[in-house]
């Protein structure tokens, strides 16, 4: 027998999609306040939003008649025509308040200035009470108590208070970046944990407040237009990358979204400039006529569908690429392309090193590169019949850190099949080790290689004793990584302790780092903490604890490694090579990049057109 479901059940079903966790309710309330033209939005939560959430605004308010309607399903003031594509507000379904009211004890207090006094309405787990007068003077206040108390199964899926609060801070920060004119505050258990003062018409200032000056100081300005579509915002330098996609913020017509395909587009724009497993930081505002985008494709309005997705994709990619290319600080990508050339066998005959036209673009697979200083790569060697071996030896004597004769002699014992990484011959640019092998040569990225070794060693310590060995800092370090980061870090303190990172709360919005994994030595603790928090925020709900630990370990080990730029002597270099040979998975760094490339003599001969 088929029957129509009662409204209470229908609302709960809708709530299942709209209200996944406290942060999603907060998102709906903030968006309602923005739609009501508020200039100040104050959020307070207690116990991760579980027992109490309140959003206060100074917007237009709701009159007595509309107040009763506002909690009814499919009742909205925001669709003025019957055209679902003509959406000019963040809301349009008339679904949020009835959904929230079906899974909580919700009270709305509001006043329309035209009314003599304010009014309030209460909805208790779907049961709508009569409206009553209230003392509210201006704007609207929505209070949500005991979310999901009628749905124990949902309640069970919530994470700890700290994690839920971190998510609330994160969504508030995200939405705020598109609305610099509006001030935001978040109070958590009575303590103000985030304050974003209004920054009238100054998006950059708001983004600086939300994401930190480290990003905005160096970010590249985006301003591109195609037909009726515009892309504005900021693209971070490729070198300012993160271990997760959490730094990619995308807005379509002012709406904060988490659209996988757009995130993919942003990543694609950085494709050959950021190593695999790392992600850019960018704040992208896409604006286009509302009829050209469908925002009604996702229950939490987190995704959109464009009429012409291809045009948007190329707009985003071209704008970001152009910004990166016009910036001189990104010359690091040169090396990436060069690596591609070394393993790239065809086309070698036309000597790619200085045949290139320097104006050509730095394409993904284009071997010709804009060498800024070709002389640097030019040796005085005559290209004659000199044997390849001899040529390498000659080249080596030109290198900055060629080894002394003694070292080379002893290292030659490594010139055997037992030692696939061969004998270290030189360090180039304080970054790469060049080794001679039985039948060719190997170039090793010392940082990438060492990073892998550090990771494997930390893993081994954990396996042996259950924890990564830690060492106390002489002076504990106080770090203020932002409210959301503090939450998620403290939340994971026991887990981090297992990984050798001992932290504790330190007043408002700060943490104290007491001990660090011993193997890391001297390192940039602040950046390490920020990266770790980022990692945890991204993976908090979607990954198992063990998975999260792996991710954090990889991040930590990155900080324990020999940096590119540190001179190494022959013994150190050979020790590193022997270590790599003895370590599993040492061919790839923790971010998936190769740690070394091999060139057989045959390859080298091809490069010089001798084959
Ligand atoms: N903070 C507020 N200030 C003024 N009016 C509000 C506020 N919150 C809600 N309203 C009114 O209540 C109505 C219902 O809100 P609700 O969030 O349920 O639906 P919506 O915003 O219209 O659509 P959506 O379900 O997509 O969010 C709104 O259309 C608006 O008229
Ligand atoms: Mg709404």
Coordinates of C-alpha atoms and ligand atoms in Angstrom, one line a residue:
X1 CA 0.0 0.0 0.0
X2 CA 1.4 3.4 -1.0
X3 CA 0.7 6.3 1.3
X4 CA 1.7 9.9 1.5
X5 CA 4.2 10.6 4.2
X6 CA 3.3 13.1 7.0
X7 CA 5.1 16.4 6.9
X8 CA 7.1 15.6 10.0
X9 CA 8.7 12.7 8.2
X10 CA 9.2 14.6 4.9
X11 CA 11.1 17.3 6.8
X12 CA 13.3 14.8 8.6
X13 CA 14.1 13.3 5.2
X14 CA 15.0 16.7 3.9
X15 CA 17.0 17.4 7.0
X16 CA 19.0 14.2 6.4
X17 CA 20.4 15.9 3.3
X18 CA 20.5 19.5 4.3
X19 CA 21.7 19.2 7.9
X20 CA 24.5 16.7 8.1
X21 CA 26.3 18.1 11.1
X22 CA 26.2 21.3 13.2
X23 CA 28.3 23.2 10.7
X24 CA 25.8 22.6 7.9
X25 CA 23.0 24.2 10.0
X26 CA 25.3 27.2 10.7
X27 CA 25.9 27.5 7.0
X28 CA 22.2 27.7 6.3
X29 CA 21.6 30.3 9.0
X30 CA 24.6 32.5 7.9
X31 CA 23.3 32.4 4.3
X32 CA 19.8 33.4 5.5
X33 CA 21.4 36.4 7.4
X34 CA 23.4 37.4 4.3
X35 CA 20.2 37.2 2.2
X36 CA 18.6 39.5 4.7
X37 CA 21.3 42.1 4.1
X38 CA 22.8 41.9 7.5
X39 CA 26.0 43.9 8.1
X40 CA 27.0 42.0 11.3
X41 CA 26.5 38.3 12.0
X42 CA 27.4 36.8 15.3
X43 CA 27.5 33.1 15.9
X44 CA 27.7 31.3 19.2
X45 CA 28.0 27.6 19.8
X46 CA 28.4 25.4 22.8
X47 CA 29.7 21.8 22.9
X48 CA 30.5 21.7 19.2
X49 CA 27.1 22.9 18.4
X50 CA 25.5 19.8 19.9
X51 CA 23.6 21.6 22.8
X52 CA 23.4 25.1 21.4
X53 CA 23.9 27.1 18.3
X54 CA 22.7 30.7 17.8
X55 CA 23.1 33.0 14.8
X56 CA 22.3 36.6 15.4
X57 CA 21.9 39.2 12.6
X58 CA 21.0 42.8 12.1
X59 CA 19.2 42.3 8.8
X60 CA 15.7 43.1 7.5
X61 CA 13.9 40.9 10.1
X62 CA 10.8 38.8 9.5
X63 CA 7.3 40.2 10.1
X64 CA 4.7 38.4 12.2
X65 CA 2.9 36.8 9.2
X66 CA 6.0 35.6 7.5
X67 CA 7.5 34.2 10.7
X68 CA 4.9 31.3 10.7
X69 CA 5.5 30.8 7.0
X70 CA 9.3 30.7 7.4
X71 CA 9.2 27.3 9.1
X72 CA 6.9 25.8 6.5
X73 CA 8.3 23.7 3.8
X74 CA 8.7 25.2 0.4
X75 CA 7.8 28.7 1.6
X76 CA 10.4 31.3 0.6
X77 CA 10.5 35.0 0.0
X78 CA 13.4 34.7 -2.4
X79 CA 12.1 33.3 -5.7
X80 CA 10.1 36.2 -7.1
X81 CA 9.3 34.6 -10.4
X82 CA 8.5 31.0 -11.0
X83 CA 11.8 30.5 -12.8
X84 CA 14.2 28.3 -10.9
X85 CA 17.1 29.6 -12.9
X86 CA 16.5 33.2 -11.8
X87 CA 18.3 32.8 -8.5
X88 CA 19.7 36.0 -6.9
X89 CA 19.9 34.9 -3.3
X90 CA 21.8 32.2 -1.5
X91 CA 18.5 30.6 -0.5
X92 CA 15.7 29.6 -2.9
X93 CA 14.1 26.3 -1.7
X94 CA 12.4 27.3 1.5
X95 CA 13.7 24.2 3.1
X96 CA 16.4 25.0 5.6
X97 CA 14.4 26.3 8.5
X98 CA 11.7 23.5 8.4
X99 CA 14.5 20.9 8.1
X100 CA 16.5 22.3 11.0
X101 CA 13.2 22.6 13.0
X102 CA 12.5 18.9 12.5
X103 CA 15.7 17.7 14.1
X104 CA 16.2 20.2 16.9
X105 CA 14.4 22.6 19.3
X106 CA 14.5 25.7 17.2
X107 CA 13.5 29.2 18.2
X108 CA 13.4 32.2 15.9
X109 CA 13.2 35.7 17.3
X110 CA 12.8 38.6 14.8
X111 CA 11.5 42.0 14.2
X112 CA 10.5 43.7 11.0
X113 CA 10.9 47.5 11.7
X114 CA 7.4 48.0 10.3
X115 CA 5.9 45.9 13.1
X116 CA 5.3 47.5 16.5
X117 CA 7.2 44.8 18.3
X118 CA 9.2 41.7 17.6
X119 CA 7.9 38.1 17.4
X120 CA 9.1 34.7 18.1
X121 CA 8.3 31.1 17.0
X122 CA 9.4 27.8 18.4
X123 CA 9.6 24.5 16.6
X124 CA 10.3 21.4 18.7
X125 CA 11.4 18.5 16.6
X126 CA 8.9 19.2 13.9
X127 CA 6.1 20.4 16.1
X128 CA 5.4 24.1 15.2
X129 CA 4.1 26.3 18.1
X130 CA 2.1 29.5 17.8
X131 CA 3.9 32.7 17.4
X132 CA 4.3 35.0 20.4
X133 CA 5.5 38.5 20.9
X134 CA 9.2 38.9 21.7
X135 CA 11.5 41.7 22.9
X136 CA 13.6 41.5 19.8
X137 CA 14.5 45.0 18.6
X138 CA 16.2 44.5 15.2
X139 CA 17.1 41.7 12.9
X140 CA 16.8 38.0 13.5
X141 CA 18.2 35.5 16.1
X142 CA 17.8 31.8 15.4
X143 CA 18.6 29.4 18.3
X144 CA 19.1 25.7 17.8
X145 CA 19.1 23.5 20.9
X146 CA 20.0 19.8 21.1
X147 CA 20.4 19.1 17.5
X148 CA 19.6 15.5 16.5
X149 CA 18.4 14.6 20.0
X150 CA 15.5 12.8 18.3
X151 CA 17.8 11.0 16.0
X152 CA 20.3 9.0 18.1
X153 CA 21.8 7.4 14.9
X154 CA 22.7 10.8 13.5
X155 CA 24.1 12.0 16.8
X156 CA 26.4 9.0 16.9
X157 CA 28.0 10.1 13.6
X158 CA 29.1 13.4 15.0
X159 CA 32.8 13.8 15.8
X160 CA 34.1 15.3 19.0
X161 CA 33.1 18.8 20.1
X162 CA 36.4 20.2 19.0
X163 CA 36.2 18.8 15.5
X164 CA 32.6 20.0 15.1
X165 CA 33.6 23.4 16.3
X166 CA 36.5 23.5 13.9
X167 CA 34.2 22.7 11.0
X168 CA 31.9 25.6 12.1
X169 CA 34.8 28.0 12.2
X170 CA 35.9 26.7 8.8
X171 CA 32.6 27.2 7.1
X172 CA 32.2 30.7 8.6
X173 CA 35.7 31.7 7.4
X174 CA 34.9 30.3 4.0
X175 CA 31.6 32.2 3.6
X176 CA 33.1 35.4 5.0
X177 CA 35.6 35.7 2.2
X178 CA 32.9 36.5 -0.3
X179 CA 31.4 39.1 2.0
X180 CA 34.0 41.6 3.3
X181 CA 31.3 44.2 4.0
X182 CA 29.8 42.0 6.7
X183 CA 31.4 41.5 10.1
X184 CA 31.5 38.0 11.6
X185 CA 32.2 36.7 15.1
X186 CA 32.2 33.2 16.5
X187 CA 31.9 32.5 20.2
X188 CA 32.6 29.1 21.4
X189 CA 31.5 28.1 24.9
X190 CA 31.5 31.7 25.9
X191 CA 34.9 32.5 24.4
X192 CA 35.3 34.6 21.3
X193 CA 37.3 32.4 19.0
X194 CA 37.0 34.2 15.7
X195 CA 36.6 37.9 14.9
X196 CA 36.4 39.2 11.3
X197 CA 35.7 42.9 11.4
X198 CA 33.9 44.4 8.4
X199 CA 36.3 45.4 5.6
X200 CA 34.1 47.5 3.4
X201 CA 34.7 46.8 -0.3
X202 CA 38.1 45.3 0.5
X203 CA 38.1 41.7 -0.4
X204 CA 41.9 41.4 0.0
X205 CA 41.8 42.7 3.5
X206 CA 39.1 40.2 4.5
X207 CA 41.0 37.3 2.9
X208 CA 44.1 38.4 4.8
X209 CA 42.1 38.2 8.0
X210 CA 40.6 34.9 7.1
X211 CA 43.6 33.1 5.6
X212 CA 46.6 35.0 6.9
X213 CA 49.0 37.5 5.5
X214 CA 51.4 34.8 4.4
X215 CA 49.0 34.0 1.6
X216 CA 47.8 37.4 0.6
X217 CA 51.3 39.0 0.6
X218 CA 52.5 36.9 -2.2
X219 CA 49.3 35.9 -3.9
X220 CA 48.8 36.7 -7.6
X221 CA 45.8 38.9 -8.5
X222 CA 43.4 37.3 -10.9
X223 CA 41.1 39.4 -13.1
X224 CA 39.9 37.7 -16.3
X225 CA 36.8 38.0 -18.4
X226 CA 35.2 36.0 -21.1
X227 CA 31.9 37.0 -22.6
X228 CA 29.7 37.5 -19.6
X229 CA 31.8 35.5 -17.2
X230 CA 34.5 36.9 -14.9
X231 CA 37.1 35.3 -12.7
X232 CA 38.6 37.4 -10.0
X233 CA 40.4 36.6 -6.8
X234 CA 43.9 35.4 -5.8
X235 CA 46.1 32.6 -6.8
X236 CA 48.8 31.5 -4.4
X237 CA 52.4 31.0 -5.6
X238 CA 53.0 27.4 -6.6
X239 CA 55.6 27.2 -3.8
X240 CA 52.9 28.1 -1.3
X241 CA 51.3 24.7 -1.5
X242 CA 49.4 22.5 1.0
X243 CA 49.0 18.9 1.7
X244 CA 45.2 19.0 1.0
X245 CA 42.6 20.7 -1.2
X246 CA 41.5 22.7 1.9
X247 CA 43.2 25.9 0.6
X248 CA 41.2 26.0 -2.6
X249 CA 38.2 28.3 -2.0
X250 CA 35.7 28.7 -4.8
X251 CA 32.7 31.0 -5.1
X252 CA 30.1 31.1 -7.8
X253 CA 28.1 34.3 -7.8
X254 CA 29.1 34.8 -4.2
X255 CA 28.1 31.3 -3.1
X256 CA 30.8 29.3 -1.4
X257 CA 30.9 25.9 -3.0
X258 CA 33.0 22.7 -2.7
X259 CA 32.7 21.5 -6.3
X260 CA 35.0 18.6 -7.1
X261 CA 35.3 19.4 -10.7
X262 CA 36.1 23.0 -10.1
X263 CA 38.7 22.0 -7.5
X264 CA 40.1 19.7 -10.1
X265 CA 40.2 22.6 -12.6
X266 CA 42.2 24.8 -10.2
X267 CA 44.6 22.0 -9.6
X268 CA 45.0 21.4 -13.3
X269 CA 46.0 25.1 -13.7
X270 CA 49.0 24.4 -11.4
X271 CA 49.6 20.9 -12.8
X272 CA 53.2 21.2 -13.8
X273 CA 54.3 23.6 -11.1
X274 CA 53.2 21.7 -7.9
X275 CA 54.3 18.2 -7.1
X276 CA 51.9 15.4 -6.9
X277 CA 50.1 15.1 -3.6
X278 CA 50.4 18.8 -2.9
X279 CA 47.7 21.4 -3.6
X280 CA 47.6 25.1 -4.3
X281 CA 46.0 27.8 -2.3
X282 CA 43.6 30.0 -4.2
X283 CA 40.5 32.1 -3.7
X284 CA 38.5 32.1 -6.9
X285 CA 35.4 34.2 -7.5
X286 CA 33.5 33.2 -10.6
X287 CA 30.6 35.5 -11.6
X288 CA 28.2 34.9 -14.4
X289 CA 24.5 35.5 -15.3
X290 CA 22.4 33.3 -13.0
X291 CA 20.7 31.7 -16.0
X292 CA 24.0 30.2 -17.0
X293 CA 24.5 28.2 -13.9
X294 CA 22.3 25.7 -12.1
X295 CA 22.8 25.8 -8.3
X296 CA 20.0 23.3 -7.7
X297 CA 22.0 20.2 -8.1
X298 CA 23.2 19.4 -4.6
X299 CA 21.2 19.1 -1.3
X300 CA 23.6 21.4 0.5
X301 CA 24.1 23.6 -2.5
X302 CA 27.8 22.7 -2.4
X303 CA 28.0 22.0 -6.1
X304 CA 26.8 23.7 -9.3
X305 CA 26.4 22.9 -12.9
X306 CA 27.4 25.4 -15.6
X307 CA 25.7 25.7 -18.9
X308 CA 29.1 25.8 -20.5
X309 CA 31.5 24.1 -18.2
X310 CA 34.3 24.1 -20.9
X311 CA 34.4 27.8 -21.1
X312 CA 34.6 28.1 -17.3
X313 CA 37.4 25.6 -17.2
X314 CA 39.5 27.4 -19.7
X315 CA 38.8 30.7 -18.1
X316 CA 40.1 29.5 -14.8
X317 CA 43.1 27.6 -16.2
X318 CA 44.2 30.4 -18.5
X319 CA 43.9 33.1 -15.9
X320 CA 45.9 31.2 -13.3
X321 CA 48.5 30.0 -15.8
X322 CA 49.0 33.5 -17.1
X323 CA 49.3 34.9 -13.5
X324 CA 51.9 32.2 -12.7
X325 CA 53.9 32.7 -15.9
X326 CA 54.0 36.4 -15.5
X327 CA 55.6 36.0 -12.1
X328 CA 59.4 35.6 -11.7
X329 CA 59.3 34.0 -8.4
X330 CA 58.2 30.6 -9.8
X331 CA 61.4 29.7 -11.6
X332 CA 61.4 26.5 -9.6
X333 CA 59.3 24.9 -12.3
X334 CA 62.3 25.0 -14.6
X335 CA 63.8 22.0 -12.8
X336 CA 60.6 20.0 -13.2
X337 CA 60.6 20.5 -16.9
X338 CA 64.3 19.6 -17.1
X339 CA 63.6 16.3 -15.3
X340 CA 61.0 15.6 -18.0
X341 CA 63.6 16.2 -20.6
X342 CA 66.1 13.8 -19.1
X343 CA 63.8 10.9 -19.3
X344 CA 62.4 12.1 -22.5
X345 CA 64.1 10.1 -25.2
X346 CA 62.8 11.4 -28.5
X347 CA 63.9 14.7 -29.9
X348 CA 67.2 14.5 -28.1
X349 CA 69.1 14.7 -31.4
X350 CA 68.3 18.4 -31.7
X351 CA 70.1 19.1 -28.5
X352 CA 67.3 20.7 -26.4
X353 CA 69.7 22.5 -24.1
X354 CA 70.4 25.6 -26.1
X355 CA 68.4 25.1 -29.2
X356 CA 65.3 26.5 -27.6
X357 CA 63.5 29.6 -28.6
X358 CA 63.3 31.4 -25.3
X359 CA 59.9 33.0 -25.9
X360 CA 58.0 29.7 -26.2
X361 CA 55.6 28.9 -23.4
X362 CA 56.5 26.6 -20.6
X363 CA 54.1 23.9 -21.8
X364 CA 53.5 20.6 -20.0
X365 CA 55.3 18.4 -22.4
X366 CA 57.2 21.0 -24.4
X367 CA 60.9 20.2 -24.0
X368 CA 62.0 23.7 -25.0
X369 CA 62.4 25.8 -21.9
X370 CA 62.9 29.4 -21.3
X371 CA 66.4 29.1 -20.0
X372 CA 67.1 32.4 -18.4
X373 CA 70.8 31.8 -18.4
X374 CA 72.0 29.3 -21.0
X375 CA 75.6 30.0 -20.2
X376 CA 75.2 28.3 -16.9
X377 CA 74.7 25.0 -18.6
X378 CA 77.4 25.5 -21.2
X379 CA 80.7 23.7 -20.6
X380 CA 83.9 24.4 -22.3
X381 CA 84.0 20.9 -23.5
X382 CA 84.6 20.4 -27.2
X383 CA 81.9 18.1 -28.6
X384 CA 84.2 15.6 -30.2
X385 CA 84.9 11.9 -30.0
X386 CA 85.7 12.0 -26.3
X387 CA 84.3 8.8 -24.7
X388 CA 81.2 9.4 -22.6
X389 CA 83.1 8.3 -19.5
X390 CA 85.8 10.8 -20.0
X391 CA 83.2 13.5 -20.7
X392 CA 81.5 12.8 -17.4
X393 CA 84.8 13.0 -15.5
X394 CA 85.6 16.3 -17.2
X395 CA 82.2 17.7 -16.4
X396 CA 82.7 16.6 -12.8
X397 CA 85.8 18.7 -12.5
X398 CA 83.8 21.7 -13.4
X399 CA 81.2 21.2 -10.8
X400 CA 81.1 23.2 -7.6
X401 CA 81.6 20.4 -5.2
X402 CA 83.6 17.9 -7.1
X403 CA 85.1 15.4 -4.7
X404 CA 88.7 15.1 -3.9
X405 CA 90.7 12.4 -5.5
X406 CA 90.9 10.3 -2.3
X407 CA 87.2 10.2 -1.9
X408 CA 86.6 9.2 -5.4
X409 CA 89.0 6.3 -5.2
X410 CA 87.4 4.8 -2.2
X411 CA 83.9 5.4 -3.6
X412 CA 84.8 3.5 -6.7
X413 CA 84.1 0.3 -4.8
X414 CA 80.4 1.2 -5.3
X415 CA 80.8 1.0 -9.1
X416 CA 79.2 -2.4 -9.1
X417 CA 75.9 -4.0 -9.8
X418 CA 75.4 -4.6 -6.1
X419 CA 75.1 -0.8 -5.7
X420 CA 72.3 0.3 -8.1
X421 CA 72.8 3.9 -7.0
X422 CA 76.5 3.8 -7.6
X423 CA 79.3 6.0 -6.3
X424 CA 78.6 9.6 -5.5
X425 CA 80.7 11.8 -7.7
X426 CA 79.5 15.4 -7.1
X427 CA 76.9 17.6 -5.6
X428 CA 75.5 20.1 -8.0
X429 CA 73.8 23.3 -6.9
X430 CA 73.9 22.0 -3.3
X431 CA 70.8 20.0 -4.2
X432 CA 71.5 17.1 -6.5
X433 CA 73.9 14.3 -6.0
X434 CA 75.4 12.9 -9.2
X435 CA 76.5 9.3 -9.0
X436 CA 78.3 7.1 -11.4
X437 CA 76.9 3.6 -11.8
X438 CA 78.2 0.5 -13.6
X439 CA 76.4 1.5 -16.8
X440 CA 75.4 5.1 -16.5
X441 CA 74.6 7.8 -14.1
X442 CA 72.0 8.7 -11.4
X443 CA 70.9 12.1 -10.4
X444 CA 69.5 12.1 -6.9
X445 CA 67.3 14.9 -5.3
X446 CA 68.8 14.9 -1.9
X447 CA 65.9 16.4 -0.1
X448 CA 63.2 14.1 -1.7
X449 CA 65.4 11.1 -1.0
X450 CA 66.1 12.0 2.6
X451 CA 62.5 12.8 3.3
X452 CA 61.6 9.3 2.4
X453 CA 64.3 7.8 4.6
X454 CA 63.1 9.9 7.5
X455 CA 59.5 8.7 7.0
X456 CA 60.5 5.1 6.9
X457 CA 62.6 5.5 10.0
X458 CA 59.8 7.1 11.9
X459 CA 57.5 4.3 10.9
X460 CA 60.0 1.7 12.0
X461 CA 60.3 3.4 15.5
X462 CA 56.6 3.3 15.8
X463 CA 56.4 -0.3 14.9
X464 CA 59.1 -1.1 17.4
X465 CA 58.1 0.9 20.5
X466 CA 54.6 2.1 19.6
X467 CA 55.7 5.7 19.5
X468 CA 58.0 7.9 17.5
X469 CA 60.9 9.0 19.7
X470 CA 60.5 12.6 20.8
X471 CA 62.8 15.2 22.2
X472 CA 61.8 18.1 24.4
X473 CA 62.4 21.6 23.1
X474 CA 64.7 23.7 25.2
X475 CA 62.2 26.5 25.0
X476 CA 58.6 25.3 24.3
X477 CA 57.2 27.2 21.3
X478 CA 53.9 29.1 21.3
X479 CA 52.1 29.0 18.0
X480 CA 48.9 30.7 16.9
X481 CA 47.8 28.8 13.8
X482 CA 44.2 30.1 13.8
X483 CA 41.1 29.0 15.7
X484 CA 40.1 26.0 13.5
X485 CA 43.7 24.7 13.5
X486 CA 43.9 24.9 17.3
X487 CA 40.7 22.9 17.7
X488 CA 41.7 20.2 15.4
X489 CA 45.2 19.9 16.7
X490 CA 44.2 19.7 20.4
X491 CA 41.5 17.2 19.3
X492 CA 44.3 15.0 17.9
X493 CA 46.8 15.6 20.7
X494 CA 46.9 12.0 21.8
X495 CA 47.5 10.8 18.3
X496 CA 50.2 13.4 17.7
X497 CA 51.9 12.4 20.9
X498 CA 52.2 8.9 19.5
X499 CA 53.9 10.5 16.5
X500 CA 56.4 12.3 18.8
X501 CA 54.7 15.7 18.7
X502 CA 53.7 16.8 22.2
X503 CA 51.4 19.8 22.2
X504 CA 49.0 21.4 24.7
X505 CA 46.4 24.2 24.9
X506 CA 47.9 27.6 25.6
X507 CA 45.3 30.3 26.3
X508 CA 43.0 31.5 23.6
X509 CA 43.8 30.5 20.1
X510 CA 47.3 29.2 20.8
X511 CA 49.1 26.0 21.4
X512 CA 52.3 25.2 23.1
X513 CA 54.7 22.7 21.4
X514 CA 56.7 20.9 24.1
X515 CA 58.3 18.0 22.2
X516 CA 59.1 17.2 18.6
X517 CA 60.0 13.9 16.9
X518 CA 63.7 13.6 17.7
X519 CA 64.7 12.7 14.1
X520 CA 63.5 16.0 12.8
X521 CA 66.2 18.1 14.5
X522 CA 66.1 21.8 14.0
X523 CA 63.1 22.7 11.8
X524 CA 60.4 25.3 11.1
X525 CA 58.0 24.3 13.9
X526 CA 55.4 26.9 13.0
X527 CA 55.0 25.8 9.4
X528 CA 55.1 22.2 10.5
X529 CA 52.2 22.8 12.9
X530 CA 50.2 24.7 10.3
X531 CA 50.6 22.0 7.7
X532 CA 49.7 19.3 10.2
X533 CA 46.5 21.1 11.2
X534 CA 45.6 21.5 7.5
X535 CA 46.1 17.8 7.0
X536 CA 43.9 16.9 9.9
X537 CA 41.1 19.4 9.0
X538 CA 40.9 17.9 5.5
X539 CA 40.9 14.3 6.6
X540 CA 39.0 14.4 9.9
X541 CA 35.8 12.7 8.9
X542 CA 36.7 10.9 5.7
X543 CA 39.6 8.8 6.9
X544 CA 40.4 6.3 9.5
X545 CA 42.6 7.2 12.4
X546 CA 45.4 5.1 11.0
X547 CA 45.1 6.8 7.7
X548 CA 45.3 10.2 9.3
X549 CA 48.4 9.2 11.2
X550 CA 50.1 8.1 7.9
X551 CA 49.3 11.5 6.4
X552 CA 50.6 13.4 9.4
X553 CA 53.7 11.3 9.5
X554 CA 54.4 12.1 5.8
X555 CA 54.0 15.8 6.6
X556 CA 56.3 15.6 9.6
X557 CA 59.0 13.8 7.8
X558 CA 59.1 16.5 5.2
X559 CA 60.4 18.8 7.9
X560 CA 63.1 16.5 9.1
X561 CA 64.9 16.2 5.8
X562 CA 68.1 17.6 4.5
X563 CA 67.0 20.7 2.7
X564 CA 67.9 21.3 -0.8
X565 CA 70.8 23.8 -0.5
X566 CA 72.8 22.0 2.1
X567 CA 76.3 21.0 1.0
X568 CA 77.1 17.4 1.6
X569 CA 80.5 15.7 1.7
X570 CA 81.4 12.5 -0.1
X571 CA 80.8 10.3 2.8
X572 CA 77.5 11.8 3.6
X573 CA 76.4 11.4 0.0
X574 CA 77.5 7.8 -0.2
X575 CA 75.8 7.1 3.1
X576 CA 72.6 8.5 1.8
X577 CA 72.8 6.3 -1.3
X578 CA 73.5 3.2 0.7
X579 CA 70.6 4.1 3.0
X580 CA 68.3 4.4 0.0
X581 CA 69.3 1.1 -1.4
X582 CA 68.4 -0.5 1.9
X583 CA 65.1 1.3 2.4
X584 CA 61.9 0.1 0.9
X585 CA 60.0 2.6 -1.4
X586 CA 63.0 4.9 -1.5
X587 CA 62.4 5.6 -5.2
X588 CA 59.7 8.0 -4.5
X589 CA 59.4 10.8 -2.0
X590 CA 56.4 11.1 0.3
X591 CA 54.6 13.3 -2.2
X592 CA 55.0 10.9 -5.1
X593 CA 57.8 12.6 -6.9
X594 CA 60.8 10.5 -8.0
X595 CA 63.8 10.7 -5.7
X596 CA 66.2 9.9 -8.4
X597 CA 66.5 9.6 -12.2
X598 CA 68.7 7.2 -14.0
X599 CA 70.4 7.9 -17.3
X600 CA 72.1 4.9 -18.9
X601 CA 75.1 5.6 -21.0
X602 CA 72.9 4.7 -23.9
X603 CA 70.5 7.5 -22.9
X604 CA 73.4 10.0 -22.6
X605 CA 74.7 9.0 -26.0
X606 CA 71.3 9.6 -27.5
X607 CA 71.2 13.0 -25.9
X608 CA 74.3 13.9 -27.8
X609 CA 73.1 12.4 -31.0
X610 CA 75.8 9.6 -30.9
X611 CA 73.2 6.9 -31.3
Ligands
LIG1 N1 17.9 35.7 9.1 C1 16.8 36.0 8.4 N2 16.4 37.3 8.2 C2 15.3 37.5 7.5 N3 14.5 36.6 7.0 C3 14.8 35.3 7.1 C4 16.0 34.9 7.9 N4 16.0 33.6 7.9 C5 15.0 33.1 7.2 N5 14.3 34.2 6.7 C6 13.0 34.0 5.9 O1 12.5 32.7 6.1 C7 12.4 32.1 4.8 C8 12.7 30.7 4.9 O2 14.1 30.5 5.2 P1 14.8 29.1 4.7 O3 16.2 29.2 5.0 O4 14.0 28.0 5.3 O5 14.5 29.1 3.2 P2 15.2 30.0 2.0 O6 16.4 30.7 2.5 O7 14.2 30.7 1.4 O8 15.7 28.8 1.1 P3 16.8 27.6 1.4 O9 16.0 26.5 1.9 O10 17.4 27.4 0.0 O11 17.7 28.2 2.4 C9 13.3 32.9 3.9 O12 12.9 32.8 2.5 C10 13.3 34.3 4.5 O13 12.1 35.0 4.0
LIG2 MG1 17.9 29.7 3.6

